[in-house]
mmCIF file of C-alpha atoms in Angstrom:
data_model
loop_
_atom_site.group_PDB
_atom_site.id
_atom_site.type_symbol
_atom_site.label_atom_id
_atom_site.label_comp_id
_atom_site.label_asym_id
_atom_site.label_seq_id
_atom_site.Cartn_x
_atom_site.Cartn_y
_atom_site.Cartn_z
ATOM 1 C CA MET A 17 48.474 -56.714 -68.405
ATOM 2 C CA LEU A 18 50.453 -58.232 -71.230
ATOM 3 C CA SER A 19 48.756 -60.394 -73.823
ATOM 4 C CA VAL A 20 48.864 -64.194 -73.991
ATOM 5 C CA SER A 21 50.695 -63.970 -77.321
ATOM 6 C CA PHE A 22 53.341 -61.805 -75.669
ATOM 7 C CA TYR A 23 54.000 -64.473 -73.044
ATOM 8 C CA GLU A 24 54.175 -67.129 -75.734
ATOM 9 C CA LYS A 25 56.836 -65.116 -77.549
ATOM 10 C CA VAL A 26 58.704 -64.600 -74.271
ATOM 11 C CA LEU A 27 58.869 -68.349 -73.758
ATOM 12 C CA ALA A 28 59.862 -68.941 -77.378
ATOM 13 C CA VAL A 29 63.082 -66.958 -76.839
ATOM 14 C CA ILE A 30 64.243 -69.489 -74.226
ATOM 15 C CA ALA A 31 62.704 -72.597 -75.761
ATOM 16 C CA ALA A 32 66.142 -74.252 -76.026
ATOM 17 C CA VAL A 33 66.701 -74.015 -72.255
ATOM 18 C CA PRO A 34 65.573 -76.978 -70.098
ATOM 19 C CA ALA A 35 63.789 -74.730 -67.601
ATOM 20 C CA GLN A 36 62.213 -76.080 -64.427
ATOM 21 C CA SER A 37 59.844 -73.138 -64.149
ATOM 22 C CA VAL A 38 59.441 -69.637 -65.557
ATOM 23 C CA TRP A 39 57.696 -66.678 -63.970
ATOM 24 C CA ILE A 40 57.091 -63.050 -64.862
ATOM 25 C CA SER A 41 57.723 -60.465 -62.182
ATOM 26 C CA GLY A 42 58.690 -56.850 -61.666
ATOM 27 C CA SER A 43 56.937 -53.508 -61.972
ATOM 28 C CA VAL A 44 54.553 -54.624 -64.724
ATOM 29 C CA VAL A 45 53.148 -57.486 -62.643
ATOM 30 C CA GLU A 46 52.926 -55.260 -59.557
ATOM 31 C CA HIS A 47 51.138 -52.487 -61.481
ATOM 32 C CA LEU A 48 53.917 -50.065 -60.630
ATOM 33 C CA GLY A 49 55.460 -49.664 -64.052
ATOM 34 C CA ASN A 50 54.216 -48.244 -67.334
ATOM 35 C CA ALA A 51 53.959 -49.147 -71.002
ATOM 36 C CA ALA A 52 57.694 -48.579 -71.455
ATOM 37 C CA SER A 53 58.803 -50.620 -68.423
ATOM 38 C CA ASP A 54 61.023 -53.645 -68.909
ATOM 39 C CA VAL A 55 59.527 -57.078 -68.393
ATOM 40 C CA ASP A 56 61.442 -59.252 -65.922
ATOM 41 C CA VAL A 57 61.454 -62.991 -66.532
ATOM 42 C CA PHE A 58 62.901 -65.432 -64.013
ATOM 43 C CA VAL A 59 63.987 -68.857 -65.187
ATOM 44 C CA ALA A 60 64.725 -71.626 -62.695
ATOM 45 C CA VAL A 61 67.197 -74.172 -64.064
ATOM 46 C CA GLU A 62 68.855 -77.230 -62.577
ATOM 47 C CA ASP A 63 72.317 -75.737 -63.047
ATOM 48 C CA ARG A 64 73.824 -72.686 -64.723
ATOM 49 C CA ALA A 65 75.103 -74.676 -67.684
ATOM 50 C CA ALA A 66 71.496 -75.003 -68.837
ATOM 51 C CA ALA A 67 71.459 -71.376 -69.992
ATOM 52 C CA SER A 68 74.748 -71.621 -71.898
ATOM 53 C CA VAL A 69 72.886 -72.614 -75.071
ATOM 54 C CA LEU A 70 71.801 -68.958 -75.369
ATOM 55 C CA PRO A 71 73.925 -65.899 -76.287
ATOM 56 C CA LEU A 72 73.936 -64.573 -72.720
ATOM 57 C CA THR A 73 74.247 -60.832 -72.252
ATOM 58 C CA LYS A 74 75.915 -60.950 -68.849
ATOM 59 C CA ILE A 75 77.258 -63.583 -66.501
ATOM 60 C CA ASN A 76 76.947 -62.518 -62.865
ATOM 61 C CA GLY A 77 78.316 -64.140 -59.761
ATOM 62 C CA ASN A 78 74.974 -65.686 -58.820
ATOM 63 C CA PHE A 79 72.905 -65.753 -62.005
ATOM 64 C CA ASP A 80 73.054 -65.160 -65.739
ATOM 65 C CA ILE A 81 71.213 -62.565 -67.816
ATOM 66 C CA LEU A 82 69.857 -62.452 -71.335
ATOM 67 C CA ILE A 83 68.400 -59.209 -72.675
ATOM 68 C CA SER A 84 65.997 -59.529 -75.573
ATOM 69 C CA PHE A 85 63.157 -57.612 -77.162
ATOM 70 C CA VAL A 86 59.650 -58.950 -77.654
ATOM 71 C CA GLU A 87 57.130 -56.890 -79.629
ATOM 72 C CA GLY A 88 59.485 -53.929 -79.260
ATOM 73 C CA ARG A 89 59.593 -54.226 -75.477
ATOM 74 C CA ARG A 90 62.747 -55.031 -73.535
ATOM 75 C CA VAL A 91 62.671 -58.342 -71.693
ATOM 76 C CA ASP A 92 65.317 -59.209 -69.080
ATOM 77 C CA TYR A 93 65.720 -62.936 -68.480
ATOM 78 C CA GLU A 94 67.450 -64.039 -65.278
ATOM 79 C CA PHE A 95 68.587 -67.654 -65.020
ATOM 80 C CA TRP A 96 68.840 -69.018 -61.477
ATOM 81 C CA SER A 97 70.131 -72.446 -60.591
ATOM 82 C CA GLN A 98 68.396 -74.633 -58.042
ATOM 83 C CA ASP A 99 71.494 -74.614 -55.811
ATOM 84 C CA GLU A 100 71.641 -70.810 -55.758
ATOM 85 C CA ILE A 101 67.935 -70.513 -54.961
ATOM 86 C CA LEU A 102 68.348 -72.940 -52.085
ATOM 87 C CA ARG A 103 71.375 -70.989 -50.849
ATOM 88 C CA ILE A 104 69.325 -67.786 -50.736
ATOM 89 C CA ALA A 105 66.602 -69.583 -48.788
ATOM 90 C CA ALA A 106 69.205 -70.911 -46.349
ATOM 91 C CA ARG A 107 70.784 -67.457 -45.903
ATOM 92 C CA LEU A 108 67.387 -65.920 -45.235
ATOM 93 C CA HIS A 109 66.269 -68.439 -42.648
ATOM 94 C CA ALA A 110 69.643 -68.371 -40.878
ATOM 95 C CA ILE A 111 69.249 -64.667 -40.018
ATOM 96 C CA PRO A 112 69.058 -64.406 -36.199
ATOM 97 C CA LEU A 113 66.076 -62.073 -36.031
ATOM 98 C CA ASN A 114 65.202 -63.030 -32.454
ATOM 99 C CA ASP A 115 68.721 -62.686 -31.071
ATOM 100 C CA ALA A 116 69.296 -59.085 -30.008
ATOM 101 C CA GLY A 117 73.009 -59.749 -29.618
ATOM 102 C CA LYS A 118 73.516 -60.732 -33.256
ATOM 103 C CA ASN A 119 74.053 -58.416 -36.191
ATOM 104 C CA ILE A 120 71.385 -58.708 -38.897
ATOM 105 C CA LEU A 121 72.327 -55.659 -40.969
ATOM 106 C CA ASN A 122 72.335 -56.444 -44.687
ATOM 107 C CA GLN A 123 72.531 -60.197 -44.184
ATOM 108 C CA LEU A 124 71.023 -60.514 -47.667
ATOM 109 C CA SER A 125 72.572 -58.869 -50.717
ATOM 110 C CA GLY A 126 70.647 -56.671 -53.119
ATOM 111 C CA SER A 127 70.338 -59.496 -55.629
ATOM 112 C CA ASP A 128 69.100 -61.784 -52.822
ATOM 113 C CA THR A 129 66.316 -59.430 -51.747
ATOM 114 C CA ASP A 130 65.375 -58.719 -55.328
ATOM 115 C CA PHE A 131 65.075 -62.429 -56.078
ATOM 116 C CA VAL A 132 62.986 -63.203 -52.987
ATOM 117 C CA HIS A 133 60.576 -60.363 -53.715
ATOM 118 C CA ARG A 134 60.294 -61.292 -57.389
ATOM 119 C CA LEU A 135 59.575 -64.884 -56.401
ATOM 120 C CA LYS A 136 56.983 -63.756 -53.850
ATOM 121 C CA THR A 137 55.118 -61.580 -56.355
ATOM 122 C CA GLY A 138 55.790 -63.610 -59.507
ATOM 123 C CA TRP A 139 53.248 -64.938 -61.949
ATOM 124 C CA PRO A 140 54.156 -68.394 -63.301
ATOM 125 C CA VAL A 141 53.961 -68.873 -67.054
ATOM 126 C CA MET A 142 55.561 -72.314 -67.144
ATOM 127 C CA ASP A 143 55.170 -75.199 -64.671
ATOM 128 C CA LYS A 144 53.101 -73.601 -61.932
ATOM 129 C CA ALA A 145 53.505 -76.653 -59.683
ATOM 130 C CA ARG A 146 57.294 -76.295 -59.702
ATOM 131 C CA PHE A 147 56.950 -72.553 -59.129
ATOM 132 C CA ASN A 148 54.769 -73.213 -56.078
ATOM 133 C CA GLU A 149 57.335 -75.697 -54.795
ATOM 134 C CA ILE A 150 60.128 -73.123 -55.116
ATOM 135 C CA GLN A 151 57.977 -70.588 -53.293
ATOM 136 C CA SER A 152 57.487 -73.102 -50.476
ATOM 137 C CA TRP A 153 61.224 -72.989 -49.762
ATOM 138 C CA PHE A 154 60.801 -69.425 -48.476
ATOM 139 C CA ASP A 155 58.963 -68.037 -45.450
ATOM 140 C CA PHE A 156 57.786 -64.706 -46.861
ATOM 141 C CA ASN A 157 56.487 -63.508 -43.489
ATOM 142 C CA PHE A 158 59.963 -64.038 -42.053
ATOM 143 C CA TYR A 159 61.359 -62.157 -45.037
ATOM 144 C CA LYS A 160 59.001 -59.253 -44.339
ATOM 145 C CA ASP A 161 60.113 -59.196 -40.692
ATOM 146 C CA TYR A 162 63.751 -59.167 -41.796
ATOM 147 C CA LEU A 163 63.173 -56.155 -44.052
ATOM 148 C CA VAL A 164 61.439 -54.301 -41.224
ATOM 149 C CA ALA A 165 64.180 -55.052 -38.698
ATOM 150 C CA ASN A 166 66.986 -54.314 -41.165
ATOM 151 C CA THR A 167 65.493 -50.985 -42.234
ATOM 152 C CA ILE A 168 64.834 -49.889 -38.653
ATOM 153 C CA LEU A 169 68.603 -50.080 -38.178
ATOM 154 C CA TYR A 170 68.975 -47.567 -41.005
ATOM 155 C CA VAL A 171 66.328 -45.362 -39.404
ATOM 156 C CA ASP A 172 68.078 -45.449 -36.028
ATOM 157 C CA ASP A 173 71.443 -44.592 -37.591
ATOM 158 C CA ALA A 174 70.040 -41.723 -39.666
ATOM 159 C CA PHE A 175 68.018 -40.421 -36.705
ATOM 160 C CA ASP A 176 71.102 -40.353 -34.479
ATOM 161 C CA ASP A 177 73.127 -38.687 -37.242
ATOM 162 C CA THR A 178 70.486 -35.993 -37.603
ATOM 163 C CA VAL A 179 70.430 -35.262 -33.884
ATOM 164 C CA GLY A 180 74.216 -35.102 -33.734
ATOM 165 C CA MET A 181 74.436 -32.778 -36.720
ATOM 166 C CA PHE A 182 71.671 -30.598 -35.322
ATOM 167 C CA ASP A 183 73.392 -30.308 -31.931
ATOM 168 C CA ASN A 184 76.600 -29.402 -33.761
ATOM 169 C CA LYS A 185 74.668 -26.682 -35.624
ATOM 170 C CA ASP A 186 75.364 -28.393 -38.953
ATOM 171 C CA ILE A 187 71.823 -27.600 -40.023
ATOM 172 C CA ASP A 188 72.097 -28.203 -43.779
ATOM 173 C CA CYS A 189 73.459 -31.724 -43.323
ATOM 174 C CA ALA A 190 70.953 -32.390 -40.557
ATOM 175 C CA ALA A 191 68.060 -31.401 -42.820
ATOM 176 C CA LEU A 192 69.165 -33.752 -45.589
ATOM 177 C CA ARG A 193 69.786 -36.565 -43.127
ATOM 178 C CA ALA A 194 66.352 -35.951 -41.618
ATOM 179 C CA ARG A 195 64.782 -36.395 -45.049
ATOM 180 C CA PHE A 196 66.606 -39.728 -45.427
ATOM 181 C CA THR A 197 65.311 -40.736 -41.981
ATOM 182 C CA VAL A 198 61.782 -40.085 -43.192
ATOM 183 C CA GLU A 199 62.343 -42.117 -46.356
ATOM 184 C CA MET A 200 63.614 -45.129 -44.421
ATOM 185 C CA SER A 201 60.737 -44.825 -41.938
ATOM 186 C CA VAL A 202 58.218 -44.954 -44.769
ATOM 187 C CA ASP A 203 59.949 -48.078 -46.088
ATOM 188 C CA VAL A 204 59.512 -49.672 -42.660
ATOM 189 C CA LEU A 205 55.784 -48.927 -42.845
ATOM 190 C CA LEU A 206 55.533 -50.406 -46.329
ATOM 191 C CA TYR A 207 57.460 -53.553 -45.403
ATOM 192 C CA SER A 208 55.392 -54.073 -42.265
ATOM 193 C CA ASN A 209 52.295 -54.119 -44.458
ATOM 194 C CA GLY A 210 53.753 -56.803 -46.700
ATOM 195 C CA ILE A 211 54.885 -54.482 -49.503
ATOM 196 C CA THR A 212 58.365 -55.932 -49.940
ATOM 197 C CA ASN A 213 59.348 -54.158 -53.154
ATOM 198 C CA ASP A 214 62.464 -52.223 -52.098
ATOM 199 C CA LYS A 215 62.751 -49.933 -55.136
ATOM 200 C CA ALA A 216 62.987 -46.339 -53.901
ATOM 201 C CA LYS A 217 61.721 -44.988 -57.234
ATOM 202 C CA TYR A 218 58.299 -46.460 -56.479
ATOM 203 C CA ARG A 219 58.168 -45.434 -52.803
ATOM 204 C CA ILE A 220 55.580 -42.692 -53.202
ATOM 205 C CA LYS A 221 53.392 -44.816 -55.473
ATOM 206 C CA LYS A 222 53.490 -47.773 -53.078
ATOM 207 C CA LEU A 223 52.608 -45.505 -50.158
ATOM 208 C CA LYS A 224 49.725 -43.904 -52.025
ATOM 209 C CA THR A 225 48.314 -47.332 -52.915
ATOM 210 C CA LEU A 226 48.596 -48.485 -49.302
ATOM 211 C CA GLY A 227 46.812 -45.322 -48.201
ATOM 212 C CA GLU A 228 43.756 -46.314 -50.224
ATOM 213 C CA SER A 229 43.010 -49.036 -47.672
ATOM 214 C CA ASN A 230 44.888 -47.791 -44.608
ATOM 215 C CA ASP A 231 43.956 -44.501 -42.899
ATOM 216 C CA PHE A 232 47.296 -44.193 -41.115
ATOM 217 C CA ALA A 233 49.186 -44.717 -44.387
ATOM 218 C CA LYS A 234 46.956 -42.132 -46.064
ATOM 219 C CA ASP A 235 47.957 -39.562 -43.455
ATOM 220 C CA VAL A 236 51.597 -40.634 -43.790
ATOM 221 C CA TYR A 237 51.376 -40.144 -47.564
ATOM 222 C CA ASN A 238 50.154 -36.550 -47.225
ATOM 223 C CA ARG A 239 52.797 -35.639 -44.651
ATOM 224 C CA PHE A 240 55.545 -37.537 -46.462
ATOM 225 C CA TRP A 241 54.892 -35.629 -49.660
ATOM 226 C CA GLN A 242 55.318 -32.324 -47.830
ATOM 227 C CA LEU A 243 58.541 -33.437 -46.144
ATOM 228 C CA GLN A 244 59.961 -35.085 -49.249
ATOM 229 C CA SER A 245 59.242 -32.421 -51.815
ATOM 230 C CA LYS A 246 60.727 -29.342 -50.174
ATOM 231 C CA ILE A 247 63.214 -28.371 -47.489
ATOM 232 C CA PRO A 248 62.827 -24.682 -46.522
ATOM 233 C CA GLY A 249 65.638 -22.330 -47.437
ATOM 234 C CA SER A 250 65.719 -20.281 -44.249
ATOM 235 C CA LEU A 251 67.561 -21.368 -41.113
ATOM 236 C CA LYS A 252 64.373 -21.162 -39.065
ATOM 237 C CA GLY A 253 62.512 -23.203 -41.683
ATOM 238 C CA LYS A 254 65.200 -25.886 -41.768
ATOM 239 C CA ILE A 255 65.156 -26.217 -37.990
ATOM 240 C CA ALA A 256 61.368 -26.628 -38.005
ATOM 241 C CA TYR A 257 61.677 -29.136 -40.862
ATOM 242 C CA ILE A 258 64.205 -31.255 -38.958
ATOM 243 C CA GLN A 259 62.059 -31.304 -35.842
ATOM 244 C CA ASP A 260 58.947 -32.218 -37.820
ATOM 245 C CA ALA A 261 60.782 -34.938 -39.771
ATOM 246 C CA LEU A 262 62.137 -36.609 -36.647
ATOM 247 C CA LYS A 263 58.742 -36.459 -34.965
ATOM 248 C CA PHE A 264 57.137 -37.942 -38.074
ATOM 249 C CA SER A 265 59.716 -40.750 -38.185
ATOM 250 C CA SER A 266 59.180 -41.574 -34.522
ATOM 251 C CA GLU A 267 55.402 -41.784 -35.024
ATOM 252 C CA ILE A 268 55.785 -44.236 -37.915
ATOM 253 C CA ILE A 269 58.229 -46.507 -36.099
ATOM 254 C CA GLU A 270 56.108 -46.463 -32.932
ATOM 255 C CA SER A 271 53.042 -47.385 -34.959
ATOM 256 C CA VAL A 272 54.832 -50.299 -36.631
ATOM 257 C CA GLN A 273 56.341 -51.617 -33.400
ATOM 258 C CA HIS A 274 52.983 -51.547 -31.627
#
């Protein structure tokens, strides 16, 4: 973990901002990153004007960004207004998860899901009480269920694509689509176990960690590595790969749903 002096220097950079709460999040907090990983700092402010006292690096549609360096390490500060945080909470809880007739695909944007996860896993370094209050605006179990349901839609689409390509004898495309089906299926397993980090670059590491306490996930890890790392070059090998990948995907989804 980072030192106390590092956190003090992180806060010193934004000392001029009337922040409601500040929390550290991202790969470093989740033990997914490394010594060169950026540090992500989230700053809750009453309104976006609060951050204007700083030389902002980027102004986004929903939040503002300041990139700085502390002890030679890059630190990304994101400034989120109270209204925007509440809007994300409202969008999340308005998703009709229990209505089969309603579309739930991608009801949250990438920045929405990133914020919710970073709030869920954050470590407060300023005003813990306010941080806890902001967390209370979100039902993280509901968020987990949304990620599972949303990603299953991707699995279903990729699975159907693979079958269609296979039947059409488009074996190369079917093999690649089968690999994507497997990737999405593994994400469903991770989400269902409360691992809501959606960064694909950490998929294998998240799965390996889950496998340390979950026998099914441990088996999934071993099989996933084989399916992910190599698609056979021969036609016969590709056909066997596709069949194995689809069977593997079905087993994961069945396990999650039951």
